[in-house]
Amino acid sequence: LRTSLRNTKVEWKPIPVALGIGFLGAVQFYRVRQREQRRQIEEDEEARSQDEGHGSEEDEKRKPKKRKRIKPSGPWQVQVMSTLPLKGISRLWGRFNELQIPYYLRVPGFKLYSWVFGVNLSEVSESDLHIYPNLAAFFYRTLKPNIRPLDPRSTALLSPADGRVLQMGMIQHGEVEQVKGMTYTLEALLGTEPPSASSDSAPAQGPKKDAQGLKRHALPKEGEEDIITSDEEFAEVNGISYTLPNLLSGPKSQGGTPAMDASTTPKSLSETEVRADLALGDGRKQLWSSPTPTQAATALYYIVVYLAPGDYHRFHSPTSWVAEKRRHFAGELYSVSPYLQRTLPGLFTLNERVVLLGRWRWGFFSFTPVGATNVGSIKINFDRELRTNSLTTDTAADRAAEEAADRGEPNPGFAEATYAGASKLLGGHALRKGEEMGGFQLG
Amino acid sequence: STIVMVFEAPKGSRKSFDDGWEEGERKGGWQWSVQKGQKIKYGEAVGWV
């Protein structure tokens, strides 16, 4: 044996990459399982100690509650799926797709992917597919300019992305109408009721001066929606007082009639501010110049658009609107395939999603991209802080929970941010119709 | 992946452009212009007021 060992030439060979990745996946899977079991034991102990009434009420409230693992109900396939470390798998999938593809394999590789998932390569902005270093970059491809003309009607709401309409309808009693047998409560989907009813960023009553000394108009309460009396003082900028009519048409002339039309708005507003106001103002102009539509009955509508793996995965603003708030639900990452939508009730309230809340010309408007296992990362171009499907996501959600616990409030389940800066007067981020808002990324 | 839009709009009525309404007239409310299951492209209208 000694002589054969000594005489045998040692040859090193690379272990196949796939085996290595499989091994890493198994290690990660084992580790996550251990962590889940440990967490399960802690939760059981906690529940048992609560039963026994240990610790004072106050202590319990102050101690930050650990985020309970979401346990969906559903058939055995769903139970099996809920034991999988979906986030781990999604992040692994993302890592895998960021691996550089050898230069000469790119074109055949992307053509195969396009053939399998029905990608129309003639619409891709880059004709030379070598440019895309990996599948993640190809997945987040852009389209040729003007290949998607926008519907010319000014009152039309556009589809934000390529996809298929899964469900649409009117919302009755705060519930999204039956989506393939599943009913969602609006509150569960968006967090709480729409901001207009309980926007905590609005001063409770009466206009108040904020840091720059600007008077802010109190957002209307339930029932008083969007009815702003025309000569109520709306804002004061650089010593010029504005009411809604003259915000769009400049300061009042002596006779009290607007001195200028909307196109000659006062120079003291920056262009973006004016744009934001016009985006809202347009609607509001209709609010006060003709019988206001919101005095006509309004209703809540919803539409669900499903993006298949081969679709163009960037999304665009469906209309001119102002995004005021963002609520980021860390959630799980189940697949959102039509099959799972049929079998997993409440899927959209479980998955990681980013709820953008704001207003358009007819009132409340919300835009919610929902992540999935293979596309767990949601990117919003104008939200630099947002990190989805990453370890920082979980910590952000836990931090929100702790802050809520400190305030003695229940865990909101989401991390919230408010957009400011598009308009000093109104706040929020103004979006134009058709403007790219962000997209879904692999992993 | 999926996108859900929830929005407020004037209550719809069954009338539509075919009835000779001019665009922008206040007579109608929200109108859907898509069907369930329909494939749609970015930029196409899903409905209008």
mmCIF file with all atom_site columns, N, CA and C in Angstrom, chain A residues 42-93:
data_model
loop_
_atom_site.group_PDB
_atom_site.id
_atom_site.type_symbol
_atom_site.label_atom_id
_atom_site.label_alt_id
_atom_site.label_comp_id
_atom_site.label_asym_id
_atom_site.label_entity_id
_atom_site.label_seq_id
_atom_site.pdbx_PDB_ins_code
_atom_site.Cartn_x
_atom_site.Cartn_y
_atom_site.Cartn_z
_atom_site.occupancy
_atom_site.B_iso_or_equiv
_atom_site.pdbx_formal_charge
_atom_site.auth_seq_id
_atom_site.auth_comp_id
_atom_site.auth_asym_id
_atom_site.auth_atom_id
_atom_site.pdbx_PDB_model_num
ATOM 1   N N  . GLU A 1 42 ? -38.748 28.026 21.169 1.00 0.00 ? 42 GLU A N  1
ATOM 2   C CA . GLU A 1 42 ? -38.862 29.269 21.958 1.00 0.00 ? 42 GLU A CA 1
ATOM 3   C C  . GLU A 1 42 ? -40.305 29.732 21.988 1.00 0.00 ? 42 GLU A C  1
ATOM 4   N N  . GLU A 1 43 ? -40.954 29.686 20.833 1.00 0.00 ? 43 GLU A N  1
ATOM 5   C CA . GLU A 1 43 ? -42.343 30.180 20.800 1.00 0.00 ? 43 GLU A CA 1
ATOM 6   C C  . GLU A 1 43 ? -43.215 29.332 21.720 1.00 0.00 ? 43 GLU A C  1
ATOM 7   N N  . ASP A 1 44 ? -42.989 28.002 21.683 1.00 0.00 ? 44 ASP A N  1
ATOM 8   C CA . ASP A 1 44 ? -43.832 27.130 22.534 1.00 0.00 ? 44 ASP A CA 1
ATOM 9   C C  . ASP A 1 44 ? -43.587 27.478 23.991 1.00 0.00 ? 44 ASP A C  1
ATOM 10  N N  . GLU A 1 45 ? -42.304 27.667 24.337 1.00 0.00 ? 45 GLU A N  1
ATOM 11  C CA . GLU A 1 45 ? -41.998 27.989 25.746 1.00 0.00 ? 45 GLU A CA 1
ATOM 12  C C  . GLU A 1 45 ? -42.679 29.296 26.098 1.00 0.00 ? 45 GLU A C  1
ATOM 13  N N  . GLU A 1 46 ? -42.587 30.255 25.152 1.00 0.00 ? 46 GLU A N  1
ATOM 14  C CA . GLU A 1 46 ? -43.181 31.585 25.434 1.00 0.00 ? 46 GLU A CA 1
ATOM 15  C C  . GLU A 1 46 ? -44.676 31.433 25.654 1.00 0.00 ? 46 GLU A C  1
ATOM 16  N N  . ALA A 1 47 ? -45.309 30.655 24.775 1.00 0.00 ? 47 ALA A N  1
ATOM 17  C CA . ALA A 1 47 ? -46.774 30.497 24.885 1.00 0.00 ? 47 ALA A CA 1
ATOM 18  C C  . ALA A 1 47 ? -47.093 29.845 26.231 1.00 0.00 ? 47 ALA A C  1
ATOM 19  N N  . ARG A 1 48 ? -46.231 28.825 26.612 1.00 0.00 ? 48 ARG A N  1
ATOM 20  C CA . ARG A 1 48 ? -46.513 28.125 27.866 1.00 0.00 ? 48 ARG A CA 1
ATOM 21  C C  . ARG A 1 48 ? -46.364 29.086 29.034 1.00 0.00 ? 48 ARG A C  1
ATOM 22  N N  . SER A 1 49 ? -45.313 29.923 28.997 1.00 0.00 ? 49 SER A N  1
ATOM 23  C CA . SER A 1 49 ? -45.093 30.847 30.141 1.00 0.00 ? 49 SER A CA 1
ATOM 24  C C  . SER A 1 49 ? -46.223 31.851 30.198 1.00 0.00 ? 49 SER A C  1
ATOM 25  N N  . GLN A 1 50 ? -46.724 32.250 28.995 1.00 0.00 ? 50 GLN A N  1
ATOM 26  C CA . GLN A 1 50 ? -47.858 33.207 29.016 1.00 0.00 ? 50 GLN A CA 1
ATOM 27  C C  . GLN A 1 50 ? -49.047 32.557 29.706 1.00 0.00 ? 50 GLN A C  1
ATOM 28  N N  . ASP A 1 51 ? -49.266 31.275 29.367 1.00 0.00 ? 51 ASP A N  1
ATOM 29  C CA . ASP A 1 51 ? -50.422 30.591 29.986 1.00 0.00 ? 51 ASP A CA 1
ATOM 30  C C  . ASP A 1 51 ? -50.270 30.626 31.493 1.00 0.00 ? 51 ASP A C  1
ATOM 31  N N  . GLU A 1 52 ? -49.045 30.401 31.922 1.00 0.00 ? 52 GLU A N  1
ATOM 32  C CA . GLU A 1 52 ? -48.876 30.336 33.384 1.00 0.00 ? 52 GLU A CA 1
ATOM 33  C C  . GLU A 1 52 ? -48.911 31.733 33.978 1.00 0.00 ? 52 GLU A C  1
ATOM 34  N N  . GLY A 1 53 ? -48.995 32.760 33.095 1.00 0.00 ? 53 GLY A N  1
ATOM 35  C CA . GLY A 1 53 ? -49.188 34.115 33.670 1.00 0.00 ? 53 GLY A CA 1
ATOM 36  C C  . GLY A 1 53 ? -47.942 34.661 34.304 1.00 0.00 ? 53 GLY A C  1
ATOM 37  N N  . HIS A 1 54 ? -46.750 34.162 33.800 1.00 0.00 ? 54 HIS A N  1
ATOM 38  C CA . HIS A 1 54 ? -45.532 34.746 34.371 1.00 0.00 ? 54 HIS A CA 1
ATOM 39  C C  . HIS A 1 54 ? -45.372 36.171 33.884 1.00 0.00 ? 54 HIS A C  1
ATOM 40  N N  . GLY A 1 55 ? -44.669 37.052 34.629 1.00 0.00 ? 55 GLY A N  1
ATOM 41  C CA . GLY A 1 55 ? -44.266 38.390 34.154 1.00 0.00 ? 55 GLY A CA 1
ATOM 42  C C  . GLY A 1 55 ? -45.464 39.304 34.136 1.00 0.00 ? 55 GLY A C  1
ATOM 43  N N  . SER A 1 56 ? -45.143 40.544 34.322 1.00 0.00 ? 56 SER A N  1
ATOM 44  C CA . SER A 1 56 ? -46.249 41.503 34.428 1.00 0.00 ? 56 SER A CA 1
ATOM 45  C C  . SER A 1 56 ? -46.739 41.827 33.015 1.00 0.00 ? 56 SER A C  1
ATOM 46  N N  . GLU A 1 57 ? -47.949 42.268 32.935 1.00 0.00 ? 57 GLU A N  1
ATOM 47  C CA . GLU A 1 57 ? -48.563 42.662 31.675 1.00 0.00 ? 57 GLU A CA 1
ATOM 48  C C  . GLU A 1 57 ? -47.650 43.645 30.942 1.00 0.00 ? 57 GLU A C  1
ATOM 49  N N  . GLU A 1 58 ? -47.155 44.633 31.697 1.00 0.00 ? 58 GLU A N  1
ATOM 50  C CA . GLU A 1 58 ? -46.360 45.698 31.092 1.00 0.00 ? 58 GLU A CA 1
ATOM 51  C C  . GLU A 1 58 ? -45.097 45.116 30.469 1.00 0.00 ? 58 GLU A C  1
ATOM 52  N N  . ASP A 1 59 ? -44.434 44.228 31.277 1.00 0.00 ? 59 ASP A N  1
ATOM 53  C CA . ASP A 1 59 ? -43.173 43.659 30.727 1.00 0.00 ? 59 ASP A CA 1
ATOM 54  C C  . ASP A 1 59 ? -43.427 42.997 29.397 1.00 0.00 ? 59 ASP A C  1
ATOM 55  N N  . GLU A 1 60 ? -44.514 42.238 29.383 1.00 0.00 ? 60 GLU A N  1
ATOM 56  C CA . GLU A 1 60 ? -44.792 41.482 28.158 1.00 0.00 ? 60 GLU A CA 1
ATOM 57  C C  . GLU A 1 60 ? -44.958 42.437 26.991 1.00 0.00 ? 60 GLU A C  1
ATOM 58  N N  . LYS A 1 61 ? -45.690 43.562 27.296 1.00 0.00 ? 61 LYS A N  1
ATOM 59  C CA . LYS A 1 61 ? -45.972 44.443 26.175 1.00 0.00 ? 61 LYS A CA 1
ATOM 60  C C  . LYS A 1 61 ? -44.673 45.052 25.679 1.00 0.00 ? 61 LYS A C  1
ATOM 61  N N  . ARG A 1 62 ? -43.788 45.374 26.668 1.00 0.00 ? 62 ARG A N  1
ATOM 62  C CA . ARG A 1 62 ? -42.597 46.119 26.247 1.00 0.00 ? 62 ARG A CA 1
ATOM 63  C C  . ARG A 1 62 ? -41.619 45.196 25.514 1.00 0.00 ? 62 ARG A C  1
ATOM 64  N N  . LYS A 1 63 ? -41.597 43.904 25.902 1.00 0.00 ? 63 LYS A N  1
ATOM 65  C CA . LYS A 1 63 ? -40.639 43.017 25.254 1.00 0.00 ? 63 LYS A CA 1
ATOM 66  C C  . LYS A 1 63 ? -41.020 42.861 23.792 1.00 0.00 ? 63 LYS A C  1
ATOM 67  N N  . PRO A 1 64 ? -40.103 43.167 22.821 1.00 0.00 ? 64 PRO A N  1
ATOM 68  C CA . PRO A 1 64 ? -40.483 43.058 21.414 1.00 0.00 ? 64 PRO A CA 1
ATOM 69  C C  . PRO A 1 64 ? -40.864 41.625 21.091 1.00 0.00 ? 64 PRO A C  1
ATOM 70  N N  . LYS A 1 65 ? -42.020 41.503 20.441 1.00 0.00 ? 65 LYS A N  1
ATOM 71  C CA . LYS A 1 65 ? -42.496 40.156 20.105 1.00 0.00 ? 65 LYS A CA 1
ATOM 72  C C  . LYS A 1 65 ? -41.686 39.660 18.910 1.00 0.00 ? 65 LYS A C  1
ATOM 73  N N  . LYS A 1 66 ? -41.256 38.403 18.934 1.00 0.00 ? 66 LYS A N  1
ATOM 74  C CA . LYS A 1 66 ? -40.592 37.823 17.768 1.00 0.00 ? 66 LYS A CA 1
ATOM 75  C C  . LYS A 1 66 ? -41.644 37.688 16.673 1.00 0.00 ? 66 LYS A C  1
ATOM 76  N N  . ARG A 1 67 ? -41.188 37.922 15.390 1.00 0.00 ? 67 ARG A N  1
ATOM 77  C CA . ARG A 1 67 ? -42.137 37.843 14.288 1.00 0.00 ? 67 ARG A CA 1
ATOM 78  C C  . ARG A 1 67 ? -42.580 36.391 14.175 1.00 0.00 ? 67 ARG A C  1
ATOM 79  N N  . LYS A 1 68 ? -43.886 36.153 14.304 1.00 0.00 ? 68 LYS A N  1
ATOM 80  C CA . LYS A 1 68 ? -44.377 34.784 14.212 1.00 0.00 ? 68 LYS A CA 1
ATOM 81  C C  . LYS A 1 68 ? -44.208 34.324 12.784 1.00 0.00 ? 68 LYS A C  1
ATOM 82  N N  . ARG A 1 69 ? -43.773 33.048 12.612 1.00 0.00 ? 69 ARG A N  1
ATOM 83  C CA . ARG A 1 69 ? -43.644 32.504 11.276 1.00 0.00 ? 69 ARG A CA 1
ATOM 84  C C  . ARG A 1 69 ? -45.050 32.373 10.707 1.00 0.00 ? 69 ARG A C  1
ATOM 85  N N  . ILE A 1 70 ? -45.191 32.776 9.463  1.00 0.00 ? 70 ILE A N  1
ATOM 86  C CA . ILE A 1 70 ? -46.518 32.754 8.851  1.00 0.00 ? 70 ILE A CA 1
ATOM 87  C C  . ILE A 1 70 ? -46.859 31.315 8.507  1.00 0.00 ? 70 ILE A C  1
ATOM 88  N N  . LYS A 1 71 ? -47.968 30.780 9.027  1.00 0.00 ? 71 LYS A N  1
ATOM 89  C CA . LYS A 1 71 ? -48.339 29.378 8.733  1.00 0.00 ? 71 LYS A CA 1
ATOM 90  C C  . LYS A 1 71 ? -49.603 29.410 7.918  1.00 0.00 ? 71 LYS A C  1
ATOM 91  N N  . PRO A 1 72 ? -49.496 29.207 6.620  1.00 0.00 ? 72 PRO A N  1
ATOM 92  C CA . PRO A 1 72 ? -50.696 29.287 5.813  1.00 0.00 ? 72 PRO A CA 1
ATOM 93  C C  . PRO A 1 72 ? -51.500 28.000 5.951  1.00 0.00 ? 72 PRO A C  1
ATOM 94  N N  . SER A 1 73 ? -52.768 28.138 5.685  1.00 0.00 ? 73 SER A N  1
ATOM 95  C CA . SER A 1 73 ? -53.583 26.918 5.656  1.00 0.00 ? 73 SER A CA 1
ATOM 96  C C  . SER A 1 73 ? -53.704 26.507 4.194  1.00 0.00 ? 73 SER A C  1
ATOM 97  N N  . GLY A 1 74 ? -54.055 25.238 3.962  1.00 0.00 ? 74 GLY A N  1
ATOM 98  C CA . GLY A 1 74 ? -54.192 24.826 2.563  1.00 0.00 ? 74 GLY A CA 1
ATOM 99  C C  . GLY A 1 74 ? -53.885 23.351 2.455  1.00 0.00 ? 74 GLY A C  1
ATOM 100 N N  . PRO A 1 75 ? -53.946 22.773 1.239  1.00 0.00 ? 75 PRO A N  1
ATOM 101 C CA . PRO A 1 75 ? -53.697 21.338 1.063  1.00 0.00 ? 75 PRO A CA 1
ATOM 102 C C  . PRO A 1 75 ? -52.247 20.978 1.378  1.00 0.00 ? 75 PRO A C  1
ATOM 103 N N  . TRP A 1 76 ? -51.938 19.633 1.301  1.00 0.00 ? 76 TRP A N  1
ATOM 104 C CA . TRP A 1 76 ? -50.636 19.162 1.758  1.00 0.00 ? 76 TRP A CA 1
ATOM 105 C C  . TRP A 1 76 ? -49.503 19.804 0.964  1.00 0.00 ? 76 TRP A C  1
ATOM 106 N N  . GLN A 1 77 ? -49.755 20.084 -0.333 1.00 0.00 ? 77 GLN A N  1
ATOM 107 C CA . GLN A 1 77 ? -48.665 20.708 -1.124 1.00 0.00 ? 77 GLN A CA 1
ATOM 108 C C  . GLN A 1 77 ? -48.259 22.030 -0.470 1.00 0.00 ? 77 GLN A C  1
ATOM 109 N N  . VAL A 1 78 ? -49.286 22.756 0.014  1.00 0.00 ? 78 VAL A N  1
ATOM 110 C CA . VAL A 1 78 ? -48.980 24.061 0.611  1.00 0.00 ? 78 VAL A CA 1
ATOM 111 C C  . VAL A 1 78 ? -48.236 23.871 1.929  1.00 0.00 ? 78 VAL A C  1
ATOM 112 N N  . GLN A 1 79 ? -48.649 22.828 2.684  1.00 0.00 ? 79 GLN A N  1
ATOM 113 C CA . GLN A 1 79 ? -47.971 22.592 3.954  1.00 0.00 ? 79 GLN A CA 1
ATOM 114 C C  . GLN A 1 79 ? -46.497 22.276 3.700  1.00 0.00 ? 79 GLN A C  1
ATOM 115 N N  . VAL A 1 80 ? -46.276 21.421 2.681  1.00 0.00 ? 80 VAL A N  1
ATOM 116 C CA . VAL A 1 80 ? -44.883 21.064 2.360  1.00 0.00 ? 80 VAL A CA 1
ATOM 117 C C  . VAL A 1 80 ? -44.130 22.329 1.992  1.00 0.00 ? 80 VAL A C  1
ATOM 118 N N  . MET A 1 81 ? -44.778 23.141 1.132  1.00 0.00 ? 81 MET A N  1
ATOM 119 C CA . MET A 1 81 ? -44.100 24.350 0.665  1.00 0.00 ? 81 MET A CA 1
ATOM 120 C C  . MET A 1 81 ? -43.775 25.283 1.821  1.00 0.00 ? 81 MET A C  1
ATOM 121 N N  . SER A 1 82 ? -44.699 25.300 2.819  1.00 0.00 ? 82 SER A N  1
ATOM 122 C CA . SER A 1 82 ? -44.468 26.272 3.901  1.00 0.00 ? 82 SER A CA 1
ATOM 123 C C  . SER A 1 82 ? -43.324 25.830 4.795  1.00 0.00 ? 82 SER A C  1
ATOM 124 N N  . THR A 1 83 ? -42.877 24.542 4.658  1.00 0.00 ? 83 THR A N  1
ATOM 125 C CA . THR A 1 83 ? -41.729 24.151 5.490  1.00 0.00 ? 83 THR A CA 1
ATOM 126 C C  . THR A 1 83 ? -40.430 24.478 4.772  1.00 0.00 ? 83 THR A C  1
ATOM 127 N N  . LEU A 1 84 ? -40.525 24.790 3.476  1.00 0.00 ? 84 LEU A N  1
ATOM 128 C CA . LEU A 1 84 ? -39.297 25.066 2.738  1.00 0.00 ? 84 LEU A CA 1
ATOM 129 C C  . LEU A 1 84 ? -38.772 26.449 3.102  1.00 0.00 ? 84 LEU A C  1
ATOM 130 N N  . PRO A 1 85 ? -37.467 26.597 3.089  1.00 0.00 ? 85 PRO A N  1
ATOM 131 C CA . PRO A 1 85 ? -36.895 27.932 3.348  1.00 0.00 ? 85 PRO A CA 1
ATOM 132 C C  . PRO A 1 85 ? -36.974 28.760 2.069  1.00 0.00 ? 85 PRO A C  1
ATOM 133 N N  . LEU A 1 86 ? -38.149 29.261 1.756  1.00 0.00 ? 86 LEU A N  1
ATOM 134 C CA . LEU A 1 86 ? -38.375 29.896 0.455  1.00 0.00 ? 86 LEU A CA 1
ATOM 135 C C  . LEU A 1 86 ? -37.458 31.091 0.253  1.00 0.00 ? 86 LEU A C  1
ATOM 136 N N  . LYS A 1 87 ? -37.260 31.854 1.305  1.00 0.00 ? 87 LYS A N  1
ATOM 137 C CA . LYS A 1 87 ? -36.395 33.047 1.156  1.00 0.00 ? 87 LYS A CA 1
ATOM 138 C C  . LYS A 1 87 ? -34.970 32.611 0.863  1.00 0.00 ? 87 LYS A C  1
ATOM 139 N N  . GLY A 1 88 ? -34.546 31.537 1.597  1.00 0.00 ? 88 GLY A N  1
ATOM 140 C CA . GLY A 1 88 ? -33.177 31.052 1.355  1.00 0.00 ? 88 GLY A CA 1
ATOM 141 C C  . GLY A 1 88 ? -33.046 30.577 -0.078 1.00 0.00 ? 88 GLY A C  1
ATOM 142 N N  . ILE A 1 89 ? -34.049 29.834 -0.530 1.00 0.00 ? 89 ILE A N  1
ATOM 143 C CA . ILE A 1 89 ? -33.996 29.307 -1.898 1.00 0.00 ? 89 ILE A CA 1
ATOM 144 C C  . ILE A 1 89 ? -33.996 30.474 -2.879 1.00 0.00 ? 89 ILE A C  1
ATOM 145 N N  . SER A 1 90 ? -34.825 31.496 -2.585 1.00 0.00 ? 90 SER A N  1
ATOM 146 C CA . SER A 1 90 ? -34.911 32.620 -3.519 1.00 0.00 ? 90 SER A CA 1
ATOM 147 C C  . SER A 1 90 ? -33.581 33.353 -3.590 1.00 0.00 ? 90 SER A C  1
ATOM 148 N N  . ARG A 1 91 ? -32.948 33.531 -2.407 1.00 0.00 ? 91 ARG A N  1
ATOM 149 C CA . ARG A 1 91 ? -31.653 34.244 -2.429 1.00 0.00 ? 91 ARG A CA 1
ATOM 150 C C  . ARG A 1 91 ? -30.588 33.411 -3.122 1.00 0.00 ? 91 ARG A C  1
ATOM 151 N N  . LEU A 1 92 ? -30.663 32.106 -2.926 1.00 0.00 ? 92 LEU A N  1
ATOM 152 C CA . LEU A 1 92 ? -29.700 31.232 -3.600 1.00 0.00 ? 92 LEU A CA 1
ATOM 153 C C  . LEU A 1 92 ? -29.900 31.322 -5.110 1.00 0.00 ? 92 LEU A C  1
ATOM 154 N N  . TRP A 1 93 ? -31.175 31.333 -5.503 1.00 0.00 ? 93 TRP A N  1
ATOM 155 C CA . TRP A 1 93 ? -31.503 31.439 -6.937 1.00 0.00 ? 93 TRP A CA 1
ATOM 156 C C  . TRP A 1 93 ? -30.971 32.761 -7.482 1.00 0.00 ? 93 TRP A C  1
#
